[in-house]
Structure formats: C-alpha cells, structure tokens
CSV table of C-alpha atoms and ligand atoms in Angstrom, one decimal:
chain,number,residue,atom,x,y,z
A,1,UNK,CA,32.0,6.4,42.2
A,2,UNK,CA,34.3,4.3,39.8
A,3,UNK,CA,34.4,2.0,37.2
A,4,UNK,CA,36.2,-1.1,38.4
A,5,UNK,CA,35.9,-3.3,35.5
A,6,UNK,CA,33.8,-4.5,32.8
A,7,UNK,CA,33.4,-7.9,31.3
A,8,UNK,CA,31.5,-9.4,28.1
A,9,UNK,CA,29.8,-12.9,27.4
A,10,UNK,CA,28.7,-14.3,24.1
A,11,UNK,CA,26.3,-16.9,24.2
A,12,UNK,CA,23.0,-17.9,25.0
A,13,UNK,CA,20.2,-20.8,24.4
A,14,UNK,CA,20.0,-20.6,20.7
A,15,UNK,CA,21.3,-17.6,20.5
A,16,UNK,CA,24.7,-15.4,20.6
A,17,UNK,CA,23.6,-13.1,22.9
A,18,UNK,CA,26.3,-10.2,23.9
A,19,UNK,CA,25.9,-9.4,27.3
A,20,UNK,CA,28.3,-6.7,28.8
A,21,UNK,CA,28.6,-6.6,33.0
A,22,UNK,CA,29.9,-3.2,34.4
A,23,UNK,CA,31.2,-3.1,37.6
A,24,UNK,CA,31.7,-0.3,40.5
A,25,UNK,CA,33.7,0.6,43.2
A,26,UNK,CA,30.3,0.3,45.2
A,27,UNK,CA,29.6,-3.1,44.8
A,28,UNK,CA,26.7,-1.9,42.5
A,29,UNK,CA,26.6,-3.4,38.5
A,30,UNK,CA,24.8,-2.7,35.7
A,31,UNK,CA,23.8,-5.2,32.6
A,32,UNK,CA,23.9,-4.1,28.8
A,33,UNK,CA,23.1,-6.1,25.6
A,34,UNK,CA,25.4,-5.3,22.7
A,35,UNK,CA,23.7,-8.1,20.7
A,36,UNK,CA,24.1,-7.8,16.4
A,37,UNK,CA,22.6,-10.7,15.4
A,38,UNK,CA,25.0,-13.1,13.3
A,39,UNK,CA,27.8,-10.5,13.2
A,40,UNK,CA,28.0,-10.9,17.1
A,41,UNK,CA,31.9,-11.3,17.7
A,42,UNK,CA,32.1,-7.6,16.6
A,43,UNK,CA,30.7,-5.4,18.3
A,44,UNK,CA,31.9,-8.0,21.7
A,45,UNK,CA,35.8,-7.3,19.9
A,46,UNK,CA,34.3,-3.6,20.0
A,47,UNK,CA,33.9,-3.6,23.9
A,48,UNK,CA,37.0,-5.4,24.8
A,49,UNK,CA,39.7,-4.4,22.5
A,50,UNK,CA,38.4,-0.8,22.5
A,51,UNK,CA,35.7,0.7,24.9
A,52,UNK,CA,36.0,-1.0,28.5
A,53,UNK,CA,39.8,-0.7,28.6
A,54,UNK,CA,38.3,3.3,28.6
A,55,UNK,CA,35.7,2.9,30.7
A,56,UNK,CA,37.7,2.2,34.1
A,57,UNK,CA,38.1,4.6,36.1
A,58,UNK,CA,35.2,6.4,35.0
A,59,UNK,CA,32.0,7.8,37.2
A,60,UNK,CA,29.4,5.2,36.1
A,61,UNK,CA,27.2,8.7,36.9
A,62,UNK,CA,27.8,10.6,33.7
A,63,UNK,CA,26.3,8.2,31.2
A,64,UNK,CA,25.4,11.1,29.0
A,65,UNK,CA,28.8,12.1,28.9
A,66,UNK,CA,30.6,8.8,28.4
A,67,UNK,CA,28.2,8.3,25.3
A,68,UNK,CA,29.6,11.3,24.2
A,69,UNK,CA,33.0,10.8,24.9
A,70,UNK,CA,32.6,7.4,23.0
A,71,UNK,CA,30.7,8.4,19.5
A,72,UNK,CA,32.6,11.7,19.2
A,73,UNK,CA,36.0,10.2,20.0
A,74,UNK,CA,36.0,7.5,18.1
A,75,UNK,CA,35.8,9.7,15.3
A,76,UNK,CA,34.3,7.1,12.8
A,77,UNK,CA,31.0,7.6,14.0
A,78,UNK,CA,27.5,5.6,13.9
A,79,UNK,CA,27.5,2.1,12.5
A,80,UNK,CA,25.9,-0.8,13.9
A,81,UNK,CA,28.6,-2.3,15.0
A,82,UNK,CA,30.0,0.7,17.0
A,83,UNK,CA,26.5,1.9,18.3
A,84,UNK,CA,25.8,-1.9,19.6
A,85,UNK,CA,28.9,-1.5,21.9
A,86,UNK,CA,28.3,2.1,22.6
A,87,UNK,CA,24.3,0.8,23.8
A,88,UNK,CA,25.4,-1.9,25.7
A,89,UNK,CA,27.4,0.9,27.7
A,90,UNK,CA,24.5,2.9,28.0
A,91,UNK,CA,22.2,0.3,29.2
A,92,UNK,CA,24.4,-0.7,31.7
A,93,UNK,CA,25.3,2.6,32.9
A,94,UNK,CA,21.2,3.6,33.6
A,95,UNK,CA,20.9,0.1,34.9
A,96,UNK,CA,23.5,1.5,38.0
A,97,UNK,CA,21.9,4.7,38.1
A,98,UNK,CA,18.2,3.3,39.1
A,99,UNK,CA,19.9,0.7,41.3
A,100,UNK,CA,21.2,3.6,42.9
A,101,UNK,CA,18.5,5.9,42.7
A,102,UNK,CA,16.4,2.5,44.2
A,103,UNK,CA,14.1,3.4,41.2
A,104,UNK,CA,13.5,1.3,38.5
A,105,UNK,CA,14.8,3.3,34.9
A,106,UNK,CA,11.1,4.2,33.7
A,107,UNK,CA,11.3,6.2,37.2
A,108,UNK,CA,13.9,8.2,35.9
A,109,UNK,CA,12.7,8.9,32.7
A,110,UNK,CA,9.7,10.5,33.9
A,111,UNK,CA,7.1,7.9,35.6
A,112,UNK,CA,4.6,5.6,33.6
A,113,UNK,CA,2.5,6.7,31.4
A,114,UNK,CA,0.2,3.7,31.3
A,115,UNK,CA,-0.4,0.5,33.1
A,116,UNK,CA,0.8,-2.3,31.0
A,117,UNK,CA,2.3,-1.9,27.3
A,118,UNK,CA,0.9,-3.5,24.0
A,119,UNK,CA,3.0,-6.4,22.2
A,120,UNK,CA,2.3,-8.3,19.0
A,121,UNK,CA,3.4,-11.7,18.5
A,122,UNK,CA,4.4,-13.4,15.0
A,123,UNK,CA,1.8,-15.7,13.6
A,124,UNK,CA,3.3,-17.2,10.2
A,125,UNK,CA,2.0,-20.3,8.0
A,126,UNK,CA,3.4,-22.4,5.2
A,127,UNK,CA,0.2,-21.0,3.8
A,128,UNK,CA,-2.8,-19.2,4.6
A,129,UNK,CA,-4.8,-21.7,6.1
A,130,UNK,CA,-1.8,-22.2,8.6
A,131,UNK,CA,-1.3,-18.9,9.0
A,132,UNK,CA,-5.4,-18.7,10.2
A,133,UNK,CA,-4.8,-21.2,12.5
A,134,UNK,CA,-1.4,-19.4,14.0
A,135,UNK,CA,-3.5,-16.1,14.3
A,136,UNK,CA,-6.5,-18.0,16.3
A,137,UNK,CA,-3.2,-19.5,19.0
A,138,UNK,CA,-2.5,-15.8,19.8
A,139,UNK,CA,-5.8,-14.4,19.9
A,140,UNK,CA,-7.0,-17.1,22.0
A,141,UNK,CA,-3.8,-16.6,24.3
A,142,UNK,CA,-5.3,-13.0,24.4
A,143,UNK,CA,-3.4,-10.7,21.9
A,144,UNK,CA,-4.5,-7.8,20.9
A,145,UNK,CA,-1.9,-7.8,18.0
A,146,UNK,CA,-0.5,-10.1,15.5
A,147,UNK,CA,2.4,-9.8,13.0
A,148,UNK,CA,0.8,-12.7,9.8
A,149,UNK,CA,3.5,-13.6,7.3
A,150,UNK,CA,2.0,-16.5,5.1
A,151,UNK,CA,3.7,-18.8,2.4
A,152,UNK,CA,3.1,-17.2,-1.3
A,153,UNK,CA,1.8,-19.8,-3.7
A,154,UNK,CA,4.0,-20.8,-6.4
A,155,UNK,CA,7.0,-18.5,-4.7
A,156,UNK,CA,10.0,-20.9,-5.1
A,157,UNK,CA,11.0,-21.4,-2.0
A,158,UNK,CA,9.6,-20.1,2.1
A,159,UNK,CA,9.6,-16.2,2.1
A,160,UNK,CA,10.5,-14.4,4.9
A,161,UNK,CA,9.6,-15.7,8.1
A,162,UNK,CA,7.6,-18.3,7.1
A,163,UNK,CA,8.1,-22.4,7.5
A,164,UNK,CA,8.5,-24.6,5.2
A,165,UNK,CA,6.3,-27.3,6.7
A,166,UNK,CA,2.8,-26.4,8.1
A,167,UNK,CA,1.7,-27.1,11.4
A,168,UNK,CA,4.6,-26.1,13.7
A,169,UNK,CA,4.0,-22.0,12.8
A,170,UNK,CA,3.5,-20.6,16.5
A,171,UNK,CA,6.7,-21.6,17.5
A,172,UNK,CA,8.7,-21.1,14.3
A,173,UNK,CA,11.7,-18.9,14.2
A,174,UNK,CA,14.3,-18.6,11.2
A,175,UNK,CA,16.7,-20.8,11.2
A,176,UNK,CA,20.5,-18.4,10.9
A,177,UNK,CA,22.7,-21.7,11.6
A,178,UNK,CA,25.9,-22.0,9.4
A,179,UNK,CA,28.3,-19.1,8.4
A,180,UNK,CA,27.4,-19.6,4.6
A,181,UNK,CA,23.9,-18.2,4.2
A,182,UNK,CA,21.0,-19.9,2.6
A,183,UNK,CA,19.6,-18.9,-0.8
A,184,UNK,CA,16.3,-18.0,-1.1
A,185,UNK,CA,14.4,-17.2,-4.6
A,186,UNK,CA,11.8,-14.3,-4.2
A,187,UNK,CA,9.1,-13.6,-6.7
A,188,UNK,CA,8.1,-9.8,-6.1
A,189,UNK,CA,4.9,-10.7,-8.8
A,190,UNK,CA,3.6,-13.7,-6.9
A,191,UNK,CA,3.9,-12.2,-3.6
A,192,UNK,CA,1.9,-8.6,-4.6
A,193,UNK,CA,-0.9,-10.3,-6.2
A,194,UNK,CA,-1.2,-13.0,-3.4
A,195,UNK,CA,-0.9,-10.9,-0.2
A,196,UNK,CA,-3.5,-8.4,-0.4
A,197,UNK,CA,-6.0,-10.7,-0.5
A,198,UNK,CA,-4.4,-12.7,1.4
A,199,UNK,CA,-4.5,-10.1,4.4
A,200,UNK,CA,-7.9,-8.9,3.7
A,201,UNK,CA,-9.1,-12.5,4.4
A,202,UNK,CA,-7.9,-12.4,7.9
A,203,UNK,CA,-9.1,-9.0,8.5
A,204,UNK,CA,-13.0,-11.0,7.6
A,205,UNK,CA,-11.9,-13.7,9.9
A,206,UNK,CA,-10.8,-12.4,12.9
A,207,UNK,CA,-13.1,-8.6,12.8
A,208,UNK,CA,-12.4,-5.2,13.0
A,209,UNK,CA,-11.1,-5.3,16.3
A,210,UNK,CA,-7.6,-7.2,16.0
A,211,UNK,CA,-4.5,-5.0,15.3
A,212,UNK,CA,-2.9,-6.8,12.3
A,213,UNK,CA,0.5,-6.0,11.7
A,214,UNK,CA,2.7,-7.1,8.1
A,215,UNK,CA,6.2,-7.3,7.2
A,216,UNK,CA,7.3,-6.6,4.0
A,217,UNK,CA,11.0,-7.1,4.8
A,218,UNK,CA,12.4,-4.4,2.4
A,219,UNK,CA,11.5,-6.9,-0.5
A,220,UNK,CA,9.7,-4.0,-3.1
A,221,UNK,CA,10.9,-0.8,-4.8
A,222,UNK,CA,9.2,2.6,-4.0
A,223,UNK,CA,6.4,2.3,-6.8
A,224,UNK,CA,5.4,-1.1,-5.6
A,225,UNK,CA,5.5,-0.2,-2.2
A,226,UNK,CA,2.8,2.7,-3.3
A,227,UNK,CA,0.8,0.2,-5.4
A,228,UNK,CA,0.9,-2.5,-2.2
A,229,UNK,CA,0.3,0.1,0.6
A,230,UNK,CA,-2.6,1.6,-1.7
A,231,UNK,CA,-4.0,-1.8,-2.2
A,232,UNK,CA,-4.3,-3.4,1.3
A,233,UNK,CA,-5.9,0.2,2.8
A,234,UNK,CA,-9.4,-1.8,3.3
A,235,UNK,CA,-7.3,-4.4,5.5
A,236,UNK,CA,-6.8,-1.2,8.0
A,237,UNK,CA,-3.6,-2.7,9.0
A,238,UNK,CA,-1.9,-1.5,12.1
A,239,UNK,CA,1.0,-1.0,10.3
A,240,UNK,CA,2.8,-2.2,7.1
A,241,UNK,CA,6.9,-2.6,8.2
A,242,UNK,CA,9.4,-1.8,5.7
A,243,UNK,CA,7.6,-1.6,2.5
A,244,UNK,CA,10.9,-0.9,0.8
A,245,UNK,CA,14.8,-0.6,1.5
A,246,UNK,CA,15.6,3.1,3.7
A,247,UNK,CA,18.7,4.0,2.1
A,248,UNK,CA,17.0,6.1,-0.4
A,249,UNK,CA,14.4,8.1,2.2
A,250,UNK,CA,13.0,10.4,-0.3
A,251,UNK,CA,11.3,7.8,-1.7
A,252,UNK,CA,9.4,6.8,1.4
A,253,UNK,CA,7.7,10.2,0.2
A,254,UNK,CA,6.0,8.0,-2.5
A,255,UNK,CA,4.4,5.9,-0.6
A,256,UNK,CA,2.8,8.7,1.2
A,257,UNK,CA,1.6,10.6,-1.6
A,258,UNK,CA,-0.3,7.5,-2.4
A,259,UNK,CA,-1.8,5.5,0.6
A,260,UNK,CA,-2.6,6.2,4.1
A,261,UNK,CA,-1.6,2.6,5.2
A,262,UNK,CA,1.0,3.5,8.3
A,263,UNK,CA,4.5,2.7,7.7
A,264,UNK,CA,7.0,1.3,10.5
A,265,UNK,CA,10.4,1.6,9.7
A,266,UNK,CA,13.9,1.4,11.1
A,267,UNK,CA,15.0,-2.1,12.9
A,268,UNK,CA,18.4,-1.8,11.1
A,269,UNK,CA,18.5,1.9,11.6
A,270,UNK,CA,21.5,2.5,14.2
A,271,UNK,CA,21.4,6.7,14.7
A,272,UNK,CA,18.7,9.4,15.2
A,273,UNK,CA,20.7,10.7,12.0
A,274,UNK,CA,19.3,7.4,9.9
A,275,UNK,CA,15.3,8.6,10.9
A,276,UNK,CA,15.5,12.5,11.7
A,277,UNK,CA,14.3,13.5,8.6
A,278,UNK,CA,11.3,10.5,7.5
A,279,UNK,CA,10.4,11.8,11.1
A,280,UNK,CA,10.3,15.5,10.6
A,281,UNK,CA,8.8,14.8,7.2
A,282,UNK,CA,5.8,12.7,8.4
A,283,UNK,CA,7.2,9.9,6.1
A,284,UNK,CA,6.3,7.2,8.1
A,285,UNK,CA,4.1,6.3,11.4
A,286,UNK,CA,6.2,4.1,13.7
A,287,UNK,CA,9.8,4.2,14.5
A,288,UNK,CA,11.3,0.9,15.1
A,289,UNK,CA,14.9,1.7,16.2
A,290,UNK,CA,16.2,-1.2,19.0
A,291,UNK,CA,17.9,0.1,22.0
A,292,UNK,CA,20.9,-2.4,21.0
A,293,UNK,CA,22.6,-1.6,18.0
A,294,UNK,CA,20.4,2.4,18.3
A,295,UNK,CA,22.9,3.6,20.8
A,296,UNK,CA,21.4,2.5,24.4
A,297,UNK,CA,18.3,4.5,25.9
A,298,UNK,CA,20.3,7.4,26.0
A,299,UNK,CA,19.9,8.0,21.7
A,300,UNK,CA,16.6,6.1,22.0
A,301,UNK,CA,14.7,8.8,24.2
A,302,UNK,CA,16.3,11.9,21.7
A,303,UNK,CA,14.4,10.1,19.2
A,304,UNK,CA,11.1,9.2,21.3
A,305,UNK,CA,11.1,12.8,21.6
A,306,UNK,CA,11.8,13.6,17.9
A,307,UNK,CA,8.7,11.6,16.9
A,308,UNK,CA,6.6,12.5,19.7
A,309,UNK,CA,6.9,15.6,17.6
A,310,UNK,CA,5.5,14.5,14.1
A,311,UNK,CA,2.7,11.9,15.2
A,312,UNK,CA,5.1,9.2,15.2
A,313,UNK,CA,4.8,6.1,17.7
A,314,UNK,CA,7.0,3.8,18.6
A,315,UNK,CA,6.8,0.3,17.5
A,316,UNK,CA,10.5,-1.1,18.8
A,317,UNK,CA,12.4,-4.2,17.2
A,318,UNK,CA,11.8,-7.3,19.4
A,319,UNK,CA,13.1,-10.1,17.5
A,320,UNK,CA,14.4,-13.0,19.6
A,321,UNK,CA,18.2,-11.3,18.8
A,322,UNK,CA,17.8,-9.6,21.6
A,323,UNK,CA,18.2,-10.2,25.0
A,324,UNK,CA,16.3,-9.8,27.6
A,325,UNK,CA,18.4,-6.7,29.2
A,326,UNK,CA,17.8,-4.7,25.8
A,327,UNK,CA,14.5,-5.5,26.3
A,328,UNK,CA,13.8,-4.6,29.5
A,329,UNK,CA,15.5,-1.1,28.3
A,330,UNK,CA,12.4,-1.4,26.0
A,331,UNK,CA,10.3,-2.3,28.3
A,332,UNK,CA,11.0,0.9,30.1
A,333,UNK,CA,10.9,3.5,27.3
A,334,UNK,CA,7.9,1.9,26.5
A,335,UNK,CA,6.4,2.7,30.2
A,336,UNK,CA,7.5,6.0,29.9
A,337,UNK,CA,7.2,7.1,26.5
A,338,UNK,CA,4.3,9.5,25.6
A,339,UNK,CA,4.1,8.2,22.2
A,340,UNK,CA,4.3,4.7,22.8
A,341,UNK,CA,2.6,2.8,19.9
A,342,UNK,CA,3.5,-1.1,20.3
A,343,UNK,CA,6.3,-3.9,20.8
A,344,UNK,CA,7.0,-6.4,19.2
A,345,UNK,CA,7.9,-9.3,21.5
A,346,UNK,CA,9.7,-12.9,21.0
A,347,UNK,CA,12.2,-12.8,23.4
A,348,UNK,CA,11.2,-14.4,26.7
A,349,UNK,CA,9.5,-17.0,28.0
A,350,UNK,CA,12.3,-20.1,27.5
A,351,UNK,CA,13.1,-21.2,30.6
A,352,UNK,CA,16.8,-21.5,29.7
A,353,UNK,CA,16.8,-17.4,29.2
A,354,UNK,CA,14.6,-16.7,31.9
A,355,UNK,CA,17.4,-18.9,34.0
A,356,UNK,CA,20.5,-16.9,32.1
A,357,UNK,CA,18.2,-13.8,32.9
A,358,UNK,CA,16.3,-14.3,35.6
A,359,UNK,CA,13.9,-11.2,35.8
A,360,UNK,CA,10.2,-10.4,37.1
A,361,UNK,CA,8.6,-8.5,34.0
A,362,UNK,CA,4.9,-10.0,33.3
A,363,UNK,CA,3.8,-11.1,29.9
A,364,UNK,CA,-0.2,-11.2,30.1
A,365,UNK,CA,-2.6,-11.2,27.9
A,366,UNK,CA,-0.6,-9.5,25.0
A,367,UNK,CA,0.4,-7.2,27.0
A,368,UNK,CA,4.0,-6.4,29.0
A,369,UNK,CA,4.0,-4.4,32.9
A,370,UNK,CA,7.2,-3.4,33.4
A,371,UNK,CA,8.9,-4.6,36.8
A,372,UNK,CA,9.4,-2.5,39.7
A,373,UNK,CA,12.7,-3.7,40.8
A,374,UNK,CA,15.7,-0.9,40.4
A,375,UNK,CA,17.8,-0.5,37.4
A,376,UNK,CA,16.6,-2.4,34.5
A,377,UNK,CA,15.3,-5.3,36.4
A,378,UNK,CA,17.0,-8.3,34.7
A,379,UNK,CA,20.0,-10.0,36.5
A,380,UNK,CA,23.0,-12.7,34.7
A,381,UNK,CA,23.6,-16.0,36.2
A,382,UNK,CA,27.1,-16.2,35.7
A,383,UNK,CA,27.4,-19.6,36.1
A,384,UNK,CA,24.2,-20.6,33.7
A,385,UNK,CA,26.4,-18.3,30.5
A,386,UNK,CA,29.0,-21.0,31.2
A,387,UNK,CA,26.8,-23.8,29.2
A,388,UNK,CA,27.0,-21.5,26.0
A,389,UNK,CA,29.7,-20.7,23.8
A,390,UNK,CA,29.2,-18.9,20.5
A,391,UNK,CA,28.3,-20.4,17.4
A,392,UNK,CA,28.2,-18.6,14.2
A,393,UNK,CA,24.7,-17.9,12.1
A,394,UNK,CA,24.2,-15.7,9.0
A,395,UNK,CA,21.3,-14.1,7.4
A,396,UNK,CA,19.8,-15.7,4.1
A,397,UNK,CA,20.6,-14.1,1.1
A,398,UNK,CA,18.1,-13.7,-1.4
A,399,UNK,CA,18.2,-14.0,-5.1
A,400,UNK,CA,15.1,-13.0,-7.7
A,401,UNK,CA,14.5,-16.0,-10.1
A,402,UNK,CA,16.9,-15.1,-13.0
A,403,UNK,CA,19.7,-14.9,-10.2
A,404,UNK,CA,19.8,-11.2,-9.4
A,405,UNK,CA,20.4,-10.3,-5.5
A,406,UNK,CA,18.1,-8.9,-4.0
A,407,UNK,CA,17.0,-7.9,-0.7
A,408,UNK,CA,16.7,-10.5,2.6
B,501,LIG,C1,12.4,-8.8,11.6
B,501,LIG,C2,13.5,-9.5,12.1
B,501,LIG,O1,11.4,-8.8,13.7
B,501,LIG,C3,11.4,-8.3,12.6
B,501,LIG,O2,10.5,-7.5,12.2
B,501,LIG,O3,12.4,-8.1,10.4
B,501,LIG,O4,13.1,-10.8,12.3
B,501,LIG,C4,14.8,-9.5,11.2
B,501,LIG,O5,14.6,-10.3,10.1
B,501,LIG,C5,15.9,-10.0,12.1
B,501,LIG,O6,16.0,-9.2,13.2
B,501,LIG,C6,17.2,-10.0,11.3
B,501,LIG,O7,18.3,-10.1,12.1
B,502,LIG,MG1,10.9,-6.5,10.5
C-alpha cells in the first residue's frame, strides 16, 4: 500500500482551519488537522513545502515509523509548528488504518472504556450576574461541567474570555480578527481579590454537584498562583487551568506545596518532553496536550500512558481552533483512555462545519459517544472548503497598567 498524494486546505467558517487529505493507492484516505490557531499558514507551508513531498510513496501502514522518520529527521525537533504538521500526518495516517481495519481508531487502541465521555462548556459574563445566568444555559442544557470566566470589576478592559457587553455570553467566543493584536490591560490585584469569591458564589448557587472548572490563562506568578489555588480550595473546583506560565516547571512545585486545588496544564505544550517531568513529579492533575499541534495520537497515547502513571487525567484542549478531525482523534483517546478525566468542547454544532465535516459523533447531555464509523469518523466536503479562504487573526497582547507585557 502507497501514498499517492496528499493535499492541504486552509479555511473554514470563522475559522482557518488546516485540514490535510492523504491519499492511497487503494482508494482509501485519511483526514488530519494541522490547525495553530492565528499562525495557521505555517505549519500548512510545513506540510507542502516539506513533509508530503516525503510522504509519497510511503506505506500509509507504518504511521509509527513515518512519525519517526519525520521528528528525528528533521533534526530541529518539537515546536508547535513542526509537531502541528507532523499531527496532522498522524491523524490521517490512523484514520486509513481503522478504515482498513473497518474499526473505528478507539478499536485499535484498545476498545472503550466507558460509554459516553464528559465535556465542559464555557460559560462567561461581562460580570458575575451574567456569568450566573450563562452557567444556568448549560446546566439546564444538561452539563455536568462548566468552564466560568467572569468580568473583574474595575479591571480596565474584558479579561480573558469574557465579553464586553452582557447578555450575549453563551455564544461568545474571542474575537482573533486583524493581524495587529489587540491590547488588553490586566490588573493581577483586582482579579485575585475579585475571583475567589467570585467562584465560591457559584459553587452556593448551583450545589455541590456541578463540576466547575476556571481558567487562569497563565496571568499570575508562582506565589500568587499558591496564594489563589490555596484560597479558592472551599470552591472544590474541578480543576484550576494554568495558574501560571510552564516555562519555569519547578515552580509548579509551589503551588503544590501549598493547595490541593487540581491543576490542568499544557494546551500550548507541543511534546511529551514539555509535561514528562510535572507528570512524573505529581505537579499537576490533568494534562491538556491537543492532538494537533501534540504530535497526532501517536505522541498523545505515550503520554496518556505517562500520566496514567502518576494519577493524572486527561482534560484535552477543545477550543473552537480545532477542527472537527482533531477532535474526533480526541474523541477517540478519550473512549479509550483509562485515565480519561474530561473535554473540553466548543467545536461543533455550526451547521457550516458540520457541512465542511460532516460526521455522526453525538453531543448529549454534556456528554460526547464517539461514532462507530471506521477511521476517525469525520469526512471533508471538498466542494463546501471552496467558500473559505484564509483570513489572518492574532492573539491579544496584554499589557499590566503601567505598560509592562505581560501574559495573554
Ligand atoms: C483557552 C483557549 O480553551 C482554552 O482553555 O485557553 O481558548 C486559548 O486561549 C486559545 O486556544 C488560544 O489560541
Ligand atoms: Mg485554557
């Protein structure tokens, strides 16, 4: 069996998706998302310049060694970039395999574990009061779990995730449009002495029994991230997601030493190298490494198997950056894994994707079942992708109130 040829397409509905299309000498093809989002042109230069001029000729078989043959020969190794091209491959590749096998990939991986897998959507409000009424949209759609993210009083302009105006918060995504980012002022004293209370307020509303989930974008240093973990431990969070920035892991170890709020970390980690040792030190609860820019399923299940290891779950990025076929990859680790913890979950639903990927995985009651079909169960429509062309975004920066930068 041989590669024939491969080709990429940027573009989605509101979105710059990067959707790679491998196909065989057996008529069979397999789907891969190489999506980074607002640096998308890259890793999609990545594929064609570099990788799928490589890639014919090759047995679609051997994905584990054509991941190889890619991260150790490129020499410059890991990157998001690279590892988002490198995924998309991978994906692809098991989405052959099952369509050969006629099983779908959670088959191959080792059978479900569980029936249906747990999700948590985004609630967010201008304020709190908003935010309240976000929350009671999700819960009374059935979820189990809700990310809250709440405007800060007195904080000089929206922080993360969070609108500007109230009332339109359960649909509300950022807004990435233009290549110049946006500025936004952050106020790490407003925010810490706001928030706790904030979250213990919808812990009283809504009872023990919802999973309540916070992101802290990488917005505080180690000590405060210790102080704000240590303070919100009667909210009983599900999980508190990047407290601080990862690129100095040993002091992750502060936060441990002084709460036992769980930590999720890693959706702009891009190697089992960038979480092998928070994982082998217990320094956090929840991996969050996407199958996108982590290197494809093949990395993805090395570190599922890492964590499942040290206590930690999985709890995979699911912003709506990525598509649905990095998703369903997800969808099918998730199936699979042992230590399956959560997902988060944006991406589908639109009926301009579900048209561009037309696919049968079931969103109920907070909860995802995995489709049946072979492969990885989501199919292109070649002939929707030609109503989208790319059009480039970029990520806020953010700026502390005396004009320092700090972290988005
Ligand atoms: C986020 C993302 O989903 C999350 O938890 O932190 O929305 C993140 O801001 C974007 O993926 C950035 O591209
Ligand atoms: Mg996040």
């Amino acid at each position: 069996m041989k590669i024939t040829s491969a080709q990429v397409f940027v573009g989605g509905p509101g979105k710059n998706y990067v959707t790679l299309k491998i196909m065989t000498d057996q008529g069979v093809y397999g789907l891969g998302d190489a999506t980074l989002n607002n640096r998308e042109t890259l890793p999609a230069a990545y594929l064609q310049d570099y990788l799928i001029p490589a890639l014919i000729g090759m047995d679609p078989r051997r994905s584990e060694d054509i991941w190889q043959f890619f991260y150790r020969g490129a020499y410059f190794r890991r990157g998001p970039i690279a590892m988002a091209a490198y995924g998309a491959i991978d994906m692809a590749l098991w989405d052959i395999k099952g369509k050969i096998a006629g099983l779908p990939c959670y088959d191959l991986f080792g059978g479900k574990s569980r029936n249906g897998a747990m999700v948590y959507a985004h609630a967010t409000g201008a304020d709190l009061e908003d935010l309240m009424d976000s929350v009671q949209h999700f819960v009374d759609d059935g979820y189990k779990a809700v990310r809250v993210q709440c405007g800060i009083p007195g904080m000089p302009s929206a922080s993360y995730a969070v609108p500007e105006e109230k009332g339109s918060s359960t649909e509300y995504m950022t807004n990435f449009s233009g290549i110049r980012p946006k500025v936004e002022t952050w106020d790490t004293g407003k925010y810490m002495r706001y928030m706790p209370q904030a979250l213990a307020d919808i812990r009283e509303r809504f009872g023990p029994d919802l999973h309540i989930l916070h992101d802290v974008h990488h917005r505080l240093t180690p000590r405060e991230a210790a102080a704000f973990a240590k303070d919100v431990e009667p909210v009983d969070l599900y999980w508190l997601e990047d407290p601080t920035v990862a690129d100095d892991q040993d002091a992750l170890k502060l936060i441990r030493q002084h709460s036992t709020t769980p930590i999720a970390i890693g959706e702009v980690f891009n190697s089992i190298w960038d979480c092998n040792k928070l994982i082998e030190n217990e320094l956090i609860d929840f991996i969050r490494v996407a199958a996108t820019y982590g290197g494809g399923i093949t990395q993805l299940k090395r570190i599922i198997d890492l964590a499942g290891l040290h206590h930690v779950r999985t709890g995979f990025h699911g912003a709506p950056s990525h598509s649905p076929i990095s998703m369903a990859a997800q969808y099918h680790l998730n199936a699979w894994a042992p230590n399956f913890g959560i997902q988060e979950y944006l991406v589908l639903g639109t009926p301009e994707c579900d048209a561009l990927f037309p696919h049968d995985h079931l969103m109920e009651n907070g909860m995802v079942y995995v489709s049946d079909a072979p492969g990885l169960g989501v199919d292109f429509d070649e002939s929707e992708a030609t109503k989208y062309s790319y059009s480039a975004g970029s990520h806020p920066v953010v700026r502390l109130q005396d004009g320092t930068l700090w972290n988005y």
